[in-house]
Tab-separated table of C-alpha atoms in Angstrom:
chain	number	residue	atom	x	y	z
A	164	MET	CA	-18.792	35.001	23.887
A	165	LYS	CA	-20.520	31.640	23.695
A	166	ASN	CA	-18.523	28.433	23.558
A	167	ILE	CA	-18.498	26.741	20.184
A	168	VAL	CA	-17.351	23.516	18.534
A	169	ILE	CA	-14.342	23.706	16.235
A	170	ALA	CA	-14.100	20.710	13.890
A	171	ILE	CA	-10.772	20.065	12.164
A	172	ASP	CA	-10.827	17.249	9.613
A	173	GLY	CA	-8.370	16.114	6.991
A	174	TYR	CA	-5.735	13.655	5.899
A	175	SER	CA	-3.110	11.977	8.084
A	176	SER	CA	-0.030	13.986	9.054
A	177	CYS	CA	-1.355	17.335	7.850
A	178	GLY	CA	-0.833	18.826	11.290
A	179	LYS	CA	-4.429	18.451	12.490
A	180	SER	CA	-3.658	17.365	16.037
A	181	THR	CA	-0.823	19.823	16.608
A	182	THR	CA	-2.906	22.688	15.268
A	183	ALA	CA	-5.997	21.626	17.210
A	184	LYS	CA	-4.047	21.405	20.478
A	185	ALA	CA	-2.592	24.869	19.988
A	186	VAL	CA	-5.971	26.382	19.104
A	187	ALA	CA	-7.566	24.763	22.150
A	188	ALA	CA	-4.808	26.134	24.388
A	189	GLU	CA	-5.244	29.642	22.971
A	190	LEU	CA	-9.000	29.587	23.545
A	191	GLY	CA	-9.006	27.683	26.842
A	192	TYR	CA	-11.091	24.966	25.175
A	193	ALA	CA	-10.979	21.213	25.650
A	194	TYR	CA	-9.117	19.237	23.009
A	195	ILE	CA	-10.235	15.794	21.838
A	196	ASP	CA	-8.014	13.712	19.560
A	197	THR	CA	-10.512	11.363	17.924
A	198	GLY	CA	-7.793	9.674	15.885
A	199	ALA	CA	-6.165	8.566	19.124
A	200	MET	CA	-9.423	6.877	20.113
A	201	TYR	CA	-9.449	4.748	16.954
A	202	ARG	CA	-5.791	3.964	17.508
A	203	GLY	CA	-6.667	2.861	21.028
A	204	VAL	CA	-9.295	0.460	19.711
A	205	THR	CA	-6.786	-0.879	17.190
A	206	LEU	CA	-4.184	-1.460	19.907
A	207	TYR	CA	-6.734	-3.267	22.077
A	208	LEU	CA	-7.830	-5.582	19.264
A	209	LEU	CA	-4.258	-6.416	18.291
A	210	GLU	CA	-3.159	-7.089	21.867
A	211	HIS	CA	-6.142	-9.343	22.507
A	212	GLY	CA	-5.759	-11.257	19.247
A	213	ILE	CA	-9.175	-10.186	17.951
A	214	GLY	CA	-9.500	-10.338	14.164
A	215	PHE	CA	-10.926	-7.199	12.603
A	216	GLU	CA	-13.404	-9.332	10.628
A	217	ASP	CA	-14.648	-11.103	13.791
A	218	LEU	CA	-17.522	-8.670	14.366
A	219	PRO	CA	-19.083	-10.408	17.416
A	220	ARG	CA	-15.743	-10.295	19.269
A	221	VAL	CA	-15.093	-6.734	18.122
A	222	GLU	CA	-18.476	-5.624	19.496
A	223	GLU	CA	-17.810	-7.465	22.748
A	224	ALA	CA	-14.424	-5.747	23.012
A	225	LEU	CA	-16.052	-2.336	22.518
A	226	HIS	CA	-18.227	-2.990	25.577
A	227	GLN	CA	-15.248	-4.143	27.635
A	228	MET	CA	-12.536	-1.587	26.815
A	229	GLN	CA	-12.377	1.786	28.504
A	230	ILE	CA	-11.015	4.680	26.446
A	231	SER	CA	-10.411	8.060	28.038
A	232	PHE	CA	-7.928	10.908	28.157
A	233	LYS	CA	-5.727	11.985	31.047
A	234	ARG	CA	-3.943	15.314	31.266
A	235	ASN	CA	-0.178	15.046	31.577
A	236	ARG	CA	0.732	17.711	34.151
A	237	ARG	CA	4.321	17.881	32.925
A	238	THR	CA	3.516	18.482	29.255
A	239	GLY	CA	0.011	19.890	29.637
A	240	ARG	CA	-1.245	17.460	26.987
A	241	ASN	CA	-4.121	15.020	27.046
A	242	GLU	CA	-2.881	11.452	26.628
A	243	LEU	CA	-4.914	8.419	25.669
A	244	CYS	CA	-5.704	5.926	28.401
A	245	LEU	CA	-6.745	2.389	27.570
A	246	ASP	CA	-8.294	0.531	30.502
A	247	GLY	CA	-6.792	3.069	32.885
A	248	ALA	CA	-3.218	2.924	31.545
A	249	ILE	CA	-1.607	5.650	29.432
A	250	ARG	CA	-0.776	4.168	26.021
A	251	GLU	CA	0.082	7.313	24.073
A	252	ASP	CA	3.442	6.069	22.794
A	253	GLU	CA	2.153	2.638	21.749
A	254	ILE	CA	-0.753	3.986	19.696
A	255	ARG	CA	1.633	6.108	17.593
A	256	GLN	CA	3.675	3.126	16.419
A	257	MET	CA	3.792	2.232	12.738
A	258	ARG	CA	2.034	-1.108	13.312
A	259	ILE	CA	-0.983	0.810	14.586
A	260	SER	CA	-0.815	3.250	11.658
A	261	ASN	CA	-0.870	0.284	9.284
A	262	ALA	CA	-4.106	-1.078	10.777
A	263	VAL	CA	-6.097	1.865	12.127
A	264	SER	CA	-7.905	2.768	8.877
A	265	GLU	CA	-9.249	-0.765	8.605
A	266	VAL	CA	-10.440	-0.722	12.213
A	267	SER	CA	-11.987	2.743	11.943
A	268	GLY	CA	-14.015	1.540	8.965
A	269	ILE	CA	-15.843	-1.059	11.070
A	270	VAL	CA	-19.401	0.207	11.557
A	271	ALA	CA	-19.680	-0.867	15.205
A	272	VAL	CA	-16.383	0.833	16.050
A	273	ARG	CA	-17.417	4.003	14.244
A	274	HIS	CA	-20.764	4.202	16.022
A	275	ALA	CA	-19.264	3.550	19.459
A	276	MET	CA	-16.572	6.203	19.068
A	277	VAL	CA	-18.936	8.817	17.614
A	278	ARG	CA	-21.304	8.390	20.577
A	279	GLN	CA	-18.429	8.846	22.999
A	280	GLN	CA	-17.095	11.881	21.141
A	281	GLN	CA	-20.502	13.533	21.179
A	282	ARG	CA	-20.770	12.948	24.935
A	283	MET	CA	-17.317	14.445	25.491
A	284	ALA	CA	-18.259	17.655	23.688
A	285	ARG	CA	-21.802	17.986	24.995
A	286	LYS	CA	-21.051	21.302	26.739
A	287	ARG	CA	-19.257	22.635	23.656
A	288	GLY	CA	-16.160	24.787	24.068
A	289	VAL	CA	-14.145	22.076	22.339
A	290	VAL	CA	-11.666	21.582	19.510
A	291	MET	CA	-11.967	18.142	17.934
A	292	ASP	CA	-9.907	16.745	15.092
A	293	GLY	CA	-10.391	13.645	12.994
A	294	ARG	CA	-11.862	12.454	9.700
A	295	ASP	CA	-15.608	12.963	10.096
A	296	ILE	CA	-16.070	15.611	12.784
A	297	GLY	CA	-17.657	18.241	10.537
A	298	THR	CA	-19.709	15.729	8.555
A	299	THR	CA	-20.885	13.144	11.118
A	300	VAL	CA	-19.871	13.829	14.721
A	301	PHE	CA	-20.742	17.539	14.773
A	302	PRO	CA	-22.357	18.570	11.485
A	303	ASP	CA	-23.580	21.693	13.328
A	304	ALA	CA	-20.079	22.781	14.392
A	305	GLU	CA	-19.730	26.549	14.146
A	306	VAL	CA	-16.215	26.333	12.677
A	307	LYS	CA	-15.146	23.627	10.234
A	308	ILE	CA	-11.652	23.337	8.801
A	309	PHE	CA	-10.509	20.726	6.285
A	310	MET	CA	-6.733	20.242	6.193
A	311	THR	CA	-4.670	18.772	3.398
A	312	ALA	CA	-1.020	18.692	2.296
A	313	ASP	CA	1.256	17.112	-0.278
A	314	VAL	CA	1.773	13.420	0.539
A	315	HIS	CA	5.581	13.654	0.528
A	316	THR	CA	5.488	16.621	2.908
A	317	ARG	CA	3.196	14.641	5.165
A	318	ALA	CA	5.493	11.602	4.997
A	319	MET	CA	8.536	13.622	6.013
A	320	ARG	CA	6.656	15.080	8.982
A	321	ARG	CA	5.536	11.623	10.016
A	322	GLN	CA	9.076	10.262	9.705
A	323	VAL	CA	10.333	12.942	12.099
A	324	GLU	CA	7.577	12.110	14.607
A	325	LEU	CA	8.446	8.417	14.499
A	326	ALA	CA	12.167	9.127	14.832
A	327	ASP	CA	11.493	11.251	17.915
A	328	LYS	CA	9.890	8.159	19.443
A	329	GLY	CA	12.836	5.965	18.478
A	330	GLU	CA	11.218	4.285	15.470
A	331	GLN	CA	13.183	4.481	12.212
A	332	VAL	CA	10.961	3.947	9.158
A	333	PRO	CA	11.976	4.423	5.477
A	334	LEU	CA	10.253	7.375	3.824
A	335	ASP	CA	8.861	5.212	1.001
A	336	ASP	CA	7.146	2.961	3.543
A	337	ILE	CA	5.483	5.970	5.139
A	338	VAL	CA	4.353	7.337	1.765
A	339	GLN	CA	2.774	3.968	0.945
A	340	ASN	CA	1.099	3.859	4.358
A	341	LEU	CA	-0.357	7.340	3.950
A	342	GLN	CA	-1.622	6.614	0.439
A	343	LYS	CA	-3.265	3.411	1.631
A	344	ARG	CA	-4.869	5.192	4.578
A	345	ASP	CA	-6.080	8.036	2.343
A	346	TYR	CA	-7.766	5.512	0.069
A	347	LEU	CA	-9.354	3.498	2.877
A	348	ASP	CA	-10.491	6.593	4.763
A	349	SER	CA	-11.996	8.188	1.661
A	350	THR	CA	-13.768	5.120	0.277
A	351	ARG	CA	-15.153	3.424	3.373
A	352	THR	CA	-18.930	3.118	3.553
A	353	GLU	CA	-19.294	4.462	7.100
A	354	SER	CA	-18.460	8.160	7.558
A	355	PRO	CA	-15.846	8.479	4.797
A	356	LEU	CA	-13.242	11.204	4.899
A	357	ARG	CA	-14.601	14.134	2.918
A	358	ARG	CA	-14.741	17.879	3.136
A	359	ALA	CA	-18.009	19.231	4.500
A	360	PRO	CA	-19.665	21.739	2.130
A	361	ASP	CA	-19.191	24.533	4.678
A	362	ALA	CA	-15.633	23.601	5.713
A	363	VAL	CA	-12.803	26.016	4.939
A	364	LEU	CA	-9.851	24.408	3.134
A	365	LEU	CA	-6.388	24.760	4.701
A	366	ASP	CA	-3.400	23.442	2.730
A	367	THR	CA	-0.464	23.103	5.130
A	368	SER	CA	2.155	21.990	2.579
A	369	HIS	CA	4.148	25.214	2.706
A	370	ILE	CA	3.102	27.050	5.857
A	371	THR	CA	4.341	26.980	9.439
A	372	LEU	CA	2.491	25.710	12.486
A	373	ASP	CA	1.997	29.272	13.720
A	374	GLU	CA	0.409	30.182	10.391
A	375	GLN	CA	-1.899	27.152	10.622
A	376	VAL	CA	-2.989	28.140	14.123
A	377	ASP	CA	-3.498	31.783	13.135
A	378	PHE	CA	-5.629	30.678	10.169
A	379	VAL	CA	-7.991	28.739	12.449
A	380	LEU	CA	-8.096	31.439	15.131
A	381	GLU	CA	-8.951	34.069	12.529
A	382	ARG	CA	-11.827	31.885	11.338
A	383	VAL	CA	-13.036	31.432	14.928
A	384	SER	CA	-12.865	35.171	15.561
A	385	SER	CA	-14.839	35.886	12.401
A	386	VAL	CA	-17.577	33.417	13.335
A	387	LEU	CA	-17.851	34.754	16.895
A	388	VAL	CA	-18.015	38.371	15.726
A	389	ASP	CA	-20.707	37.493	13.173
A	390	GLY	CA	-22.632	35.742	15.934
A	391	LEU	CA	-22.464	38.792	18.194
A	392	ARG	CA	-23.650	41.089	15.424
A	393	ALA	CA	-26.549	38.770	14.626
A	394	ALA	CA	-27.525	38.689	18.312
A	395	GLU	CA	-27.386	42.485	18.573
A	396	ASN	CA	-29.499	42.920	15.465
A	397	GLY	CA	-31.935	40.215	16.420
């Protein structure tokens, strides 16, 4: 069985990252959370007082910052490192959620992160989730999934995640944040959020995590079996 690229795109809080991590673990693949990378850039800019409209300083910051992932041996998860320090908790804060769509729409940021993502997955055997994986980062990905869910379902999931990290946020605030991010992500000029023509739609509004994971794994199995048959016949 050859290693492939599995691209999982979709809206915020649809379960992309959780599903992608589980699929990667099942397959023994690497997992790359591209959304965390954009959150890392956002955190860096905010902490260094760099205005998002100050493009020369943003580009300079992109050359200076170091974004990577480090495996947490206790949890088995990859966590985002910014300049060598794990910042996983900070990048999940609401203040980052409120700004990340604006930052990820900056052309220089987009180009820098896409280049890094492509380098990370050069050897394939990877599950990558984000907004433009199947359309821009890996348009040749063998498996493409586009995830969606009702905005109120997504908001409730996000509220639980924030509460687990000690941040209490009213549900209406989260709904407004998600709607704003959906709009910005879908209308930006550079790599907008959209479903690739060959991506399979997965609505997670009323299904469990296990069902989401099984859906993706079944798609992977189908693609791999089709590939083997084509190789045998060719």
